[in-house]
PDB file of C-alpha atoms in Angstrom:
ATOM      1  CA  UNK I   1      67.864 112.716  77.696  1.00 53.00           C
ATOM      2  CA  UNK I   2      69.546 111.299  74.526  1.00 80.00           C
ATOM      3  CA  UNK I   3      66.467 111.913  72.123  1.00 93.00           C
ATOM      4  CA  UNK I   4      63.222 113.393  72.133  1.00 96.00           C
ATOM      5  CA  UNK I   5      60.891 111.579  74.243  1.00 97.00           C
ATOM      6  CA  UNK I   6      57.168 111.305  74.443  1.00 98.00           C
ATOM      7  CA  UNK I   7      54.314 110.137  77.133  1.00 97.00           C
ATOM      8  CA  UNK I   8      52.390 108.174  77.003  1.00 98.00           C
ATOM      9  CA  UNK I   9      53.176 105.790  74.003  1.00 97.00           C
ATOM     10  CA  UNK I  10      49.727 104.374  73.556  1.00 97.00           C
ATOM     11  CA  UNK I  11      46.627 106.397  75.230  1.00 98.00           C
ATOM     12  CA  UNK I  12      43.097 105.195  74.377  1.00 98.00           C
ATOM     13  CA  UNK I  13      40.580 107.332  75.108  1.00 97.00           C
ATOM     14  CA  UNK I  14      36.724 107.823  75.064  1.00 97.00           C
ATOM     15  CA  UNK I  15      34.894 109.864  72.514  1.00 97.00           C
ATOM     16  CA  UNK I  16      34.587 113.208  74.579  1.00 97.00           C
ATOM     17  CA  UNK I  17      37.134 113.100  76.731  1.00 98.00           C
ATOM     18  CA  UNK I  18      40.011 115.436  76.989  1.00 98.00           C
ATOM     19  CA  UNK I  19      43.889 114.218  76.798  1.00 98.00           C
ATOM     20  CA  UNK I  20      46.862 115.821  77.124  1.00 98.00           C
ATOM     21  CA  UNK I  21      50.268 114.148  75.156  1.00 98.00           C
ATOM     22  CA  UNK I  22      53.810 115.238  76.344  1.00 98.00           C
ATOM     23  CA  UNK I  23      56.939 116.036  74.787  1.00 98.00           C
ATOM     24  CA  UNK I  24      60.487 116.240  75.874  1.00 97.00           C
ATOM     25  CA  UNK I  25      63.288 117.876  73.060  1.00 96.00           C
ATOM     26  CA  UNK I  26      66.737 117.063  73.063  1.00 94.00           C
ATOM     27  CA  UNK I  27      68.686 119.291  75.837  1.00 91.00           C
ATOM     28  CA  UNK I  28      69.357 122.322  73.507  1.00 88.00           C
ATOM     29  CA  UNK I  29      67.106 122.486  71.097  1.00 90.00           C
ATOM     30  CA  UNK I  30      65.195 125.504  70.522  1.00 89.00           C
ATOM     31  CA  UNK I  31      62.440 124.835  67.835  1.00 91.00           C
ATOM     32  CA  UNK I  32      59.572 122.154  68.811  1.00 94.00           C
ATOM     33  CA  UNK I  33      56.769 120.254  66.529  1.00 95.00           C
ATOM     34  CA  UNK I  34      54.206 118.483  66.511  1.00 97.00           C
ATOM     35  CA  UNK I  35      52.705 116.193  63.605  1.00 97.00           C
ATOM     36  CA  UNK I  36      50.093 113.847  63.560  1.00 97.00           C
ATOM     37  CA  UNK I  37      50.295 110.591  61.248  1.00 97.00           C
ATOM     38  CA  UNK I  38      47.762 108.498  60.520  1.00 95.00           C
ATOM     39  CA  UNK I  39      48.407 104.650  58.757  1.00 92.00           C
ATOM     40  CA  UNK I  40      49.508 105.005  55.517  1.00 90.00           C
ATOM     41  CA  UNK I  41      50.396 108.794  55.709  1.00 93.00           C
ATOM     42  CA  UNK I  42      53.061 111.213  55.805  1.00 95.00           C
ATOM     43  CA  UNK I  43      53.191 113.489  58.684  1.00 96.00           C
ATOM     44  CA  UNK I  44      51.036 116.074  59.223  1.00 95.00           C
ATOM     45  CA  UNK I  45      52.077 119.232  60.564  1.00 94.00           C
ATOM     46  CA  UNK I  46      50.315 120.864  63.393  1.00 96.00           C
ATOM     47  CA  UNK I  47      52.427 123.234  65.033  1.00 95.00           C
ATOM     48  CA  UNK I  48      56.100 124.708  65.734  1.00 91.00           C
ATOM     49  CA  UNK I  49      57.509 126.456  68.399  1.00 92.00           C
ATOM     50  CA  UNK I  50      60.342 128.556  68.633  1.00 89.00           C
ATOM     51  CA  UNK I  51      61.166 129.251  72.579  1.00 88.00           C
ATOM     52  CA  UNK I  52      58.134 129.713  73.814  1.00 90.00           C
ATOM     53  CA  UNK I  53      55.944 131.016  71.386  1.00 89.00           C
ATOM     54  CA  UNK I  54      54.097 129.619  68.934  1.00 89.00           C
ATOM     55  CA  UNK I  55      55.847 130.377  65.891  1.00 86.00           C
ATOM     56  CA  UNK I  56      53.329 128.762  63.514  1.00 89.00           C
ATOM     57  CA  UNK I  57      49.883 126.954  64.455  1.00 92.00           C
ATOM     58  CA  UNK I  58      48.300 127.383  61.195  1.00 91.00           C
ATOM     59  CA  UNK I  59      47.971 123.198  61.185  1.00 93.00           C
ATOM     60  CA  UNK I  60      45.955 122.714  64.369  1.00 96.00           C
ATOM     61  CA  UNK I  61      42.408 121.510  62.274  1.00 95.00           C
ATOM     62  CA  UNK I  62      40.537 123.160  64.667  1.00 94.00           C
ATOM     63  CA  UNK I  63      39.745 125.181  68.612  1.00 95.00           C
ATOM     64  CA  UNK I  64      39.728 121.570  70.475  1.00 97.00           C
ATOM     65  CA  UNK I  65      43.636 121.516  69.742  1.00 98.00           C
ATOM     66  CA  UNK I  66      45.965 123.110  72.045  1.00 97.00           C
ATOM     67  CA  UNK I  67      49.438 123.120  72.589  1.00 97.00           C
ATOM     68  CA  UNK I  68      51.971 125.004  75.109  1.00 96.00           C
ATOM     69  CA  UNK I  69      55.695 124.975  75.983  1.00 95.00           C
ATOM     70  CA  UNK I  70      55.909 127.386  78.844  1.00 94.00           C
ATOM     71  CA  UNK I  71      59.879 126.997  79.735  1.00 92.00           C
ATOM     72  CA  UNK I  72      60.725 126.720  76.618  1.00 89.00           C
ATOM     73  CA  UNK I  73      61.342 123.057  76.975  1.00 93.00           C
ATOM     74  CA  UNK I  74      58.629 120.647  77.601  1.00 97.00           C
ATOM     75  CA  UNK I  75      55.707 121.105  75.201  1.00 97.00           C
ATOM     76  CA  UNK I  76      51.914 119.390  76.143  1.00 98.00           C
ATOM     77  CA  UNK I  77      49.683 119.161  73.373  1.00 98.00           C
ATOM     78  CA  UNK I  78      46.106 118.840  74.463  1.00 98.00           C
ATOM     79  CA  UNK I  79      42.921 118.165  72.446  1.00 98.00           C
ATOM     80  CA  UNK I  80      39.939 118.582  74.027  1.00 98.00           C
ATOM     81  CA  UNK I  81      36.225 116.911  73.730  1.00 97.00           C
ATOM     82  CA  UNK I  82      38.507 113.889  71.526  1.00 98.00           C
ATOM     83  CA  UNK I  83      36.361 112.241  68.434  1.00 97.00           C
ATOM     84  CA  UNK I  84      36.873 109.314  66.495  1.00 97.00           C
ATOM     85  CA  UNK I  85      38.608 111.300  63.752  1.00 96.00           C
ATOM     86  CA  UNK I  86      41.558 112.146  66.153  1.00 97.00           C
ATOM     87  CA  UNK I  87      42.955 108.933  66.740  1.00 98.00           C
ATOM     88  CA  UNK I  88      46.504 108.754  65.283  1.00 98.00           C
ATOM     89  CA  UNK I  89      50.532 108.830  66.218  1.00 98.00           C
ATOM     90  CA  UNK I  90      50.958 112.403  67.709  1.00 98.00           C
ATOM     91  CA  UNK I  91      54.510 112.884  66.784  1.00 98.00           C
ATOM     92  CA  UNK I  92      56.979 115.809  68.245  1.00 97.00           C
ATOM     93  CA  UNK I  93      60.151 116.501  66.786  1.00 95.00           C
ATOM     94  CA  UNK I  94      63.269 118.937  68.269  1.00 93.00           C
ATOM     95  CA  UNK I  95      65.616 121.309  65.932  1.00 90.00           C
ATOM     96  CA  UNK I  96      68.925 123.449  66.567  1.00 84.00           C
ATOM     97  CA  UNK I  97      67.877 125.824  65.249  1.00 72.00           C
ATOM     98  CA  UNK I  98      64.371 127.829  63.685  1.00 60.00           C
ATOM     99  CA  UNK I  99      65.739 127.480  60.622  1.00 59.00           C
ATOM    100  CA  UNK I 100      67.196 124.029  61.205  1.00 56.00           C
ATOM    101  CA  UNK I 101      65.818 121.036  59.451  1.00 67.00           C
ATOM    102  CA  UNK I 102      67.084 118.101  60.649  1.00 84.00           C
ATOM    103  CA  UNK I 103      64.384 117.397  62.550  1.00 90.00           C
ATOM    104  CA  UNK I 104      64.284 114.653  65.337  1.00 93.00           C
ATOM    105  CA  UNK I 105      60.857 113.097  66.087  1.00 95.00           C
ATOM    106  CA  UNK I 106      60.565 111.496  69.471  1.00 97.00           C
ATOM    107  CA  UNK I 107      58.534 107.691  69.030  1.00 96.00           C
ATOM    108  CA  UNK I 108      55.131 109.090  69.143  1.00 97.00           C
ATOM    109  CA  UNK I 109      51.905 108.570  71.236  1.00 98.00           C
ATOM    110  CA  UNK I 110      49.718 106.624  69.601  1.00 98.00           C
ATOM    111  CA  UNK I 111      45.611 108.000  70.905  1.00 98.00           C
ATOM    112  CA  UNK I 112      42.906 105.885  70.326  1.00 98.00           C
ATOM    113  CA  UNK I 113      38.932 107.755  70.409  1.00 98.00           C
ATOM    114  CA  UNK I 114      36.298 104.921  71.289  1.00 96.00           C
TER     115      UNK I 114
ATOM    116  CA  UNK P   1      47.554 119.129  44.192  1.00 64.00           C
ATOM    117  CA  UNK P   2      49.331 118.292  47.000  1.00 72.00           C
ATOM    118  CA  UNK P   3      52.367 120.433  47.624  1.00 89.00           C
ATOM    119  CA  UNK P   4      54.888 117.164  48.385  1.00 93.00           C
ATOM    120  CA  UNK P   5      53.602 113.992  46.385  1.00 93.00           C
ATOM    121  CA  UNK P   6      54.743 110.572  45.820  1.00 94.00           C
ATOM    122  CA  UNK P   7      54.004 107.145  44.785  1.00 83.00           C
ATOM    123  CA  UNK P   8      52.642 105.355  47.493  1.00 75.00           C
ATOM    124  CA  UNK P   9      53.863 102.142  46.436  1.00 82.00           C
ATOM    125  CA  UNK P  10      54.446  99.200  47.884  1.00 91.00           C
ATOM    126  CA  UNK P  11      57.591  99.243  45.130  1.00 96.00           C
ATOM    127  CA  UNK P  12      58.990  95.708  45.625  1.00 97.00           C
ATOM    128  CA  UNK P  13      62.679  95.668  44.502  1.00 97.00           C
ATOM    129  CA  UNK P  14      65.198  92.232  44.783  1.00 97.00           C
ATOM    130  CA  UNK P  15      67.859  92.591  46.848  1.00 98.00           C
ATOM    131  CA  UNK P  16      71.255  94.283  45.172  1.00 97.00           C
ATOM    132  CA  UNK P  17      68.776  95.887  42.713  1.00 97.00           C
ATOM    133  CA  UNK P  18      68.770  99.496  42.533  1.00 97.00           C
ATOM    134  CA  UNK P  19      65.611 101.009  44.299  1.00 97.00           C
ATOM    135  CA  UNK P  20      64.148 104.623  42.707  1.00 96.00           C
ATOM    136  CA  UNK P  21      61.659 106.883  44.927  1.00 97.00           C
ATOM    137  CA  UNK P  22      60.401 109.441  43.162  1.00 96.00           C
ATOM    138  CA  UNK P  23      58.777 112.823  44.896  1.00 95.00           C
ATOM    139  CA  UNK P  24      56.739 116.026  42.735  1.00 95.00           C
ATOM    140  CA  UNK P  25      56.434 119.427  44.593  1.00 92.00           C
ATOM    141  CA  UNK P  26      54.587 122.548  43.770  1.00 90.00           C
ATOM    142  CA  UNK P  27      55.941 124.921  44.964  1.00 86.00           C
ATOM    143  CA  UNK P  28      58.906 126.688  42.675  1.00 85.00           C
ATOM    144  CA  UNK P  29      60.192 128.723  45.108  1.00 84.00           C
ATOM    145  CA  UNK P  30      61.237 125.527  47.563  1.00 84.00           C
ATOM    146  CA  UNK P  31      65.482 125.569  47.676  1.00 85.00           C
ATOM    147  CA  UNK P  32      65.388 122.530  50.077  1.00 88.00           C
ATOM    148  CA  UNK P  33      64.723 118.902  50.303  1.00 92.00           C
ATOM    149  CA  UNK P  34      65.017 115.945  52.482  1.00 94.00           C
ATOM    150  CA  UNK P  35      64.479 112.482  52.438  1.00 96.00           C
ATOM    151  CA  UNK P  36      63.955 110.639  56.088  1.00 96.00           C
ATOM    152  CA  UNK P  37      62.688 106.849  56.362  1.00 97.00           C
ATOM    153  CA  UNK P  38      60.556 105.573  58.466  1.00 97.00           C
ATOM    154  CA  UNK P  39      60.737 101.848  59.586  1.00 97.00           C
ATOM    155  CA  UNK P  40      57.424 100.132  60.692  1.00 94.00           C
ATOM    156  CA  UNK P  41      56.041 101.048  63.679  1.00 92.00           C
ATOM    157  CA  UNK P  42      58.881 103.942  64.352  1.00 95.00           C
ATOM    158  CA  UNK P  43      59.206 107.545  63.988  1.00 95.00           C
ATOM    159  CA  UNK P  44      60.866 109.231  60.452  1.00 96.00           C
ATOM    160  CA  UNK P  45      64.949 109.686  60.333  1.00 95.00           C
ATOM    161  CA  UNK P  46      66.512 112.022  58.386  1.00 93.00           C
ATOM    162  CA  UNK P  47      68.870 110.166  55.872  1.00 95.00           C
ATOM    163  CA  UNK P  48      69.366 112.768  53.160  1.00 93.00           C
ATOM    164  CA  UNK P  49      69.143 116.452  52.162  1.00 92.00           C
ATOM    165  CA  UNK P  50      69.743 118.275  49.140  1.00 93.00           C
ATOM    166  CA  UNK P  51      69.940 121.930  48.489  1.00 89.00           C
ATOM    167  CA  UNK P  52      70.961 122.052  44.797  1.00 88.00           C
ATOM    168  CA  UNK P  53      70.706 121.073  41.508  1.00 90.00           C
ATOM    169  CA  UNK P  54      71.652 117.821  40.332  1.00 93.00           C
ATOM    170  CA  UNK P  55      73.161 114.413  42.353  1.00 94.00           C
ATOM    171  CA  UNK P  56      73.970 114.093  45.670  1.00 95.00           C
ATOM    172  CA  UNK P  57      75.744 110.779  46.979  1.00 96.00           C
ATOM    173  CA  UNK P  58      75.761 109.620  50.603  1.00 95.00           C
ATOM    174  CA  UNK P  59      76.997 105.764  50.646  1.00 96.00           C
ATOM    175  CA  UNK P  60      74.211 103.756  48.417  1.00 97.00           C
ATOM    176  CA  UNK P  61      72.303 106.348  48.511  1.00 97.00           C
ATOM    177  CA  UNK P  62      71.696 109.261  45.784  1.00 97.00           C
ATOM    178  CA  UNK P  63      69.806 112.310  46.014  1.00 96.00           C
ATOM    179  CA  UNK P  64      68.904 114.038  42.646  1.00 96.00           C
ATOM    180  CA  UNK P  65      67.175 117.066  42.412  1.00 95.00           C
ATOM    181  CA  UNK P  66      65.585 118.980  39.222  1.00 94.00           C
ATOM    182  CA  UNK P  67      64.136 122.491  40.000  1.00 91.00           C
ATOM    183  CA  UNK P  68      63.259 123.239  36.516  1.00 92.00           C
ATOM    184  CA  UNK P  69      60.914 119.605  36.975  1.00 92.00           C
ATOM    185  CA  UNK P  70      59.797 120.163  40.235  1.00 92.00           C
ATOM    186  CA  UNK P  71      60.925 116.986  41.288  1.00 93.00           C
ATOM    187  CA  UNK P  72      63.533 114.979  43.334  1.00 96.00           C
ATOM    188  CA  UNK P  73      64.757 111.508  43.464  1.00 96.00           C
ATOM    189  CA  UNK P  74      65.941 108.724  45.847  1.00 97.00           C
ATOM    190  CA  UNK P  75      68.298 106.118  44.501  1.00 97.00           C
ATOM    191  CA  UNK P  76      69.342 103.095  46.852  1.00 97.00           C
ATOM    192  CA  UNK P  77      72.183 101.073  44.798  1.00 98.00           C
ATOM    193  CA  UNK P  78      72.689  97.714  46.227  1.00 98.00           C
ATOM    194  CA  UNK P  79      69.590  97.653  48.220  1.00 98.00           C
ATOM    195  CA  UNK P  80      69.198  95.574  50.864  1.00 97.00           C
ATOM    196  CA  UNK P  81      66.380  93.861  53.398  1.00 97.00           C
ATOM    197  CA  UNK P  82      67.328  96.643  56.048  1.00 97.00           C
ATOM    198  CA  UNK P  83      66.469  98.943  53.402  1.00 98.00           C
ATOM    199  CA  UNK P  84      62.357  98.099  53.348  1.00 97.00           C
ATOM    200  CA  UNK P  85      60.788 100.609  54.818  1.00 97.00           C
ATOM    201  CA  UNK P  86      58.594 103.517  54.188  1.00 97.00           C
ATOM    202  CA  UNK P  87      60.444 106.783  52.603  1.00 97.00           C
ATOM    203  CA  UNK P  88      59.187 110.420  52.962  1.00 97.00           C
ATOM    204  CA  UNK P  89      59.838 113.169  50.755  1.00 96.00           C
ATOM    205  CA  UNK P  90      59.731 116.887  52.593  1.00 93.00           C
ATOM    206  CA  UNK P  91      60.346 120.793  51.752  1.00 90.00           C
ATOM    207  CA  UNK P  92      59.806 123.631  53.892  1.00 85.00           C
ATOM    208  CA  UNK P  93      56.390 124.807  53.102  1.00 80.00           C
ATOM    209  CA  UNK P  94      57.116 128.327  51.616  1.00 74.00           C
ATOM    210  CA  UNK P  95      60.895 127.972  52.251  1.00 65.00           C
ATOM    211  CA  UNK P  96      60.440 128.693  56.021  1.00 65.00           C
ATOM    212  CA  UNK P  97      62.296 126.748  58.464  1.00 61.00           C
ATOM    213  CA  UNK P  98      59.564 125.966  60.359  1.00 69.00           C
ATOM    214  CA  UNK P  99      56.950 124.003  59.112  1.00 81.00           C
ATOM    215  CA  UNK P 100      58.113 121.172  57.040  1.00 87.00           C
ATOM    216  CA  UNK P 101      55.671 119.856  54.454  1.00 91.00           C
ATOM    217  CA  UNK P 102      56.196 115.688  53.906  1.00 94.00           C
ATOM    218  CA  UNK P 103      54.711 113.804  51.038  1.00 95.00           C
ATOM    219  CA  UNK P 104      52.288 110.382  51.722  1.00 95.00           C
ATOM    220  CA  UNK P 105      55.529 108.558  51.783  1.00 96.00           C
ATOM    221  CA  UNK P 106      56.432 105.460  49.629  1.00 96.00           C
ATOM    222  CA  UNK P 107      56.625 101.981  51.002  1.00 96.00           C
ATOM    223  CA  UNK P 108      60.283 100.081  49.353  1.00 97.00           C
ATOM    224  CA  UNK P 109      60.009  96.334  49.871  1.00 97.00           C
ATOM    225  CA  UNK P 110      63.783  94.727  49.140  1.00 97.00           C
ATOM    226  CA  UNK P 111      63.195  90.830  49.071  1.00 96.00           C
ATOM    227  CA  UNK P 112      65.877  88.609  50.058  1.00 94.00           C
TER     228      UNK P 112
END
């Protein structure tokens, strides 16, 4: 596709339940994030992938966040047994390169915790 | 402190005024800096970086950075209603590529 896109766009959720958000880079790109951003903030980082790997997960706040991008392409971030506290925009962005910072964020997926 | 901060605003400016964002960092070592924008209700764009000392100029828009003062501007010149929007200052965090460290972002207002 043309830019990084995400799924779903809105996801609402009950307290407890596990969700899974999706991200698509731009063809190409090698390095993958993901931020959260609640209203009124700047992004958040949570983690960055380089190929496959995790490259740098130090901003996942805790074990019930998860993320994966086993091709290399696609990345799923999942957070399991969802509170209150996690509703937000989960944002993904694609790079070049590692060391590349134009970063392109994808529209988001907004969760919602009941 | 925070290692990115700025002004949270709203900063209200009238249209063909000149517009100032301001952004602090702590961290000496940073070499890099960008400023994206982020209309309501969509995701940041990248609209300026700047790698050294001094003024960068893009269009309307100025970067300036100061090492020595830790800090780095945003100057819109003839600032317009397309030009309200929220604007977030971000470094590397540690001068890695990687993991890019924004500020709480600060919301311009241009009124007609």
């Amino acid at each position: 596709g043309a830019g990084v896109s995400q799924t779903p766009s809105n996801k609402v959720t009950e307290k407890g339940k596990y969700v899974e958000l999706r991200c698509d880079p731009i063809s190409g790109h090698t390095a993958l994030y993901w931020y959260r951003q609640s209203l009124g903030q700047g992004p958040e980082f949570l983690i960055y992938f380089q190929g496959t790997g995790a490259a740098d997960d130090s901003g996942l706040p805790n074990d019930r966040f998860f993320a994966v991008r086993p091709e290399g392409s696609v990345s799923t971030l999942k957070i399991q047994r969802t509170e209150r506290g996690d509703s937000a925009v989960y944002l993904c962005a694609s790079s070049f390169t590692r060391t590349g910072t134009e970063l392109f964020f994808g529209e988001g997926s907004r969760l919602t915790v009941l | 402190q925070k290692e990115v901060e700025q002004n949270s605003g709203p900063l209200s400016v009238p249209e063909g005024a000149i517009a100032s964002l301001n952004c602090t960092y702590s961290d000496r070592g940073s070499q890099s800096f960008f400023w994206y924008r982020q209309y309501s209700g969509k995701s940041p764009e990248l609209i300026m970086s700047i790698y050294s000392n001094g003024d960068k100029e893009d269009g309307r828009f100025t970067a300036q950075l100061n090492k020595a003062s830790q800090y780095v501007s945003l100057l819109i010149r003839d600032s317009q209603p397309s030009d309200s929007a929220t604007y977030l200052c971000a470094a590397p965090w540690r001068n890695q590529g990687g993991k890019l460290i924004f500020g709480q972002g600060t919301e311009l207002s241009v009124k007609p």
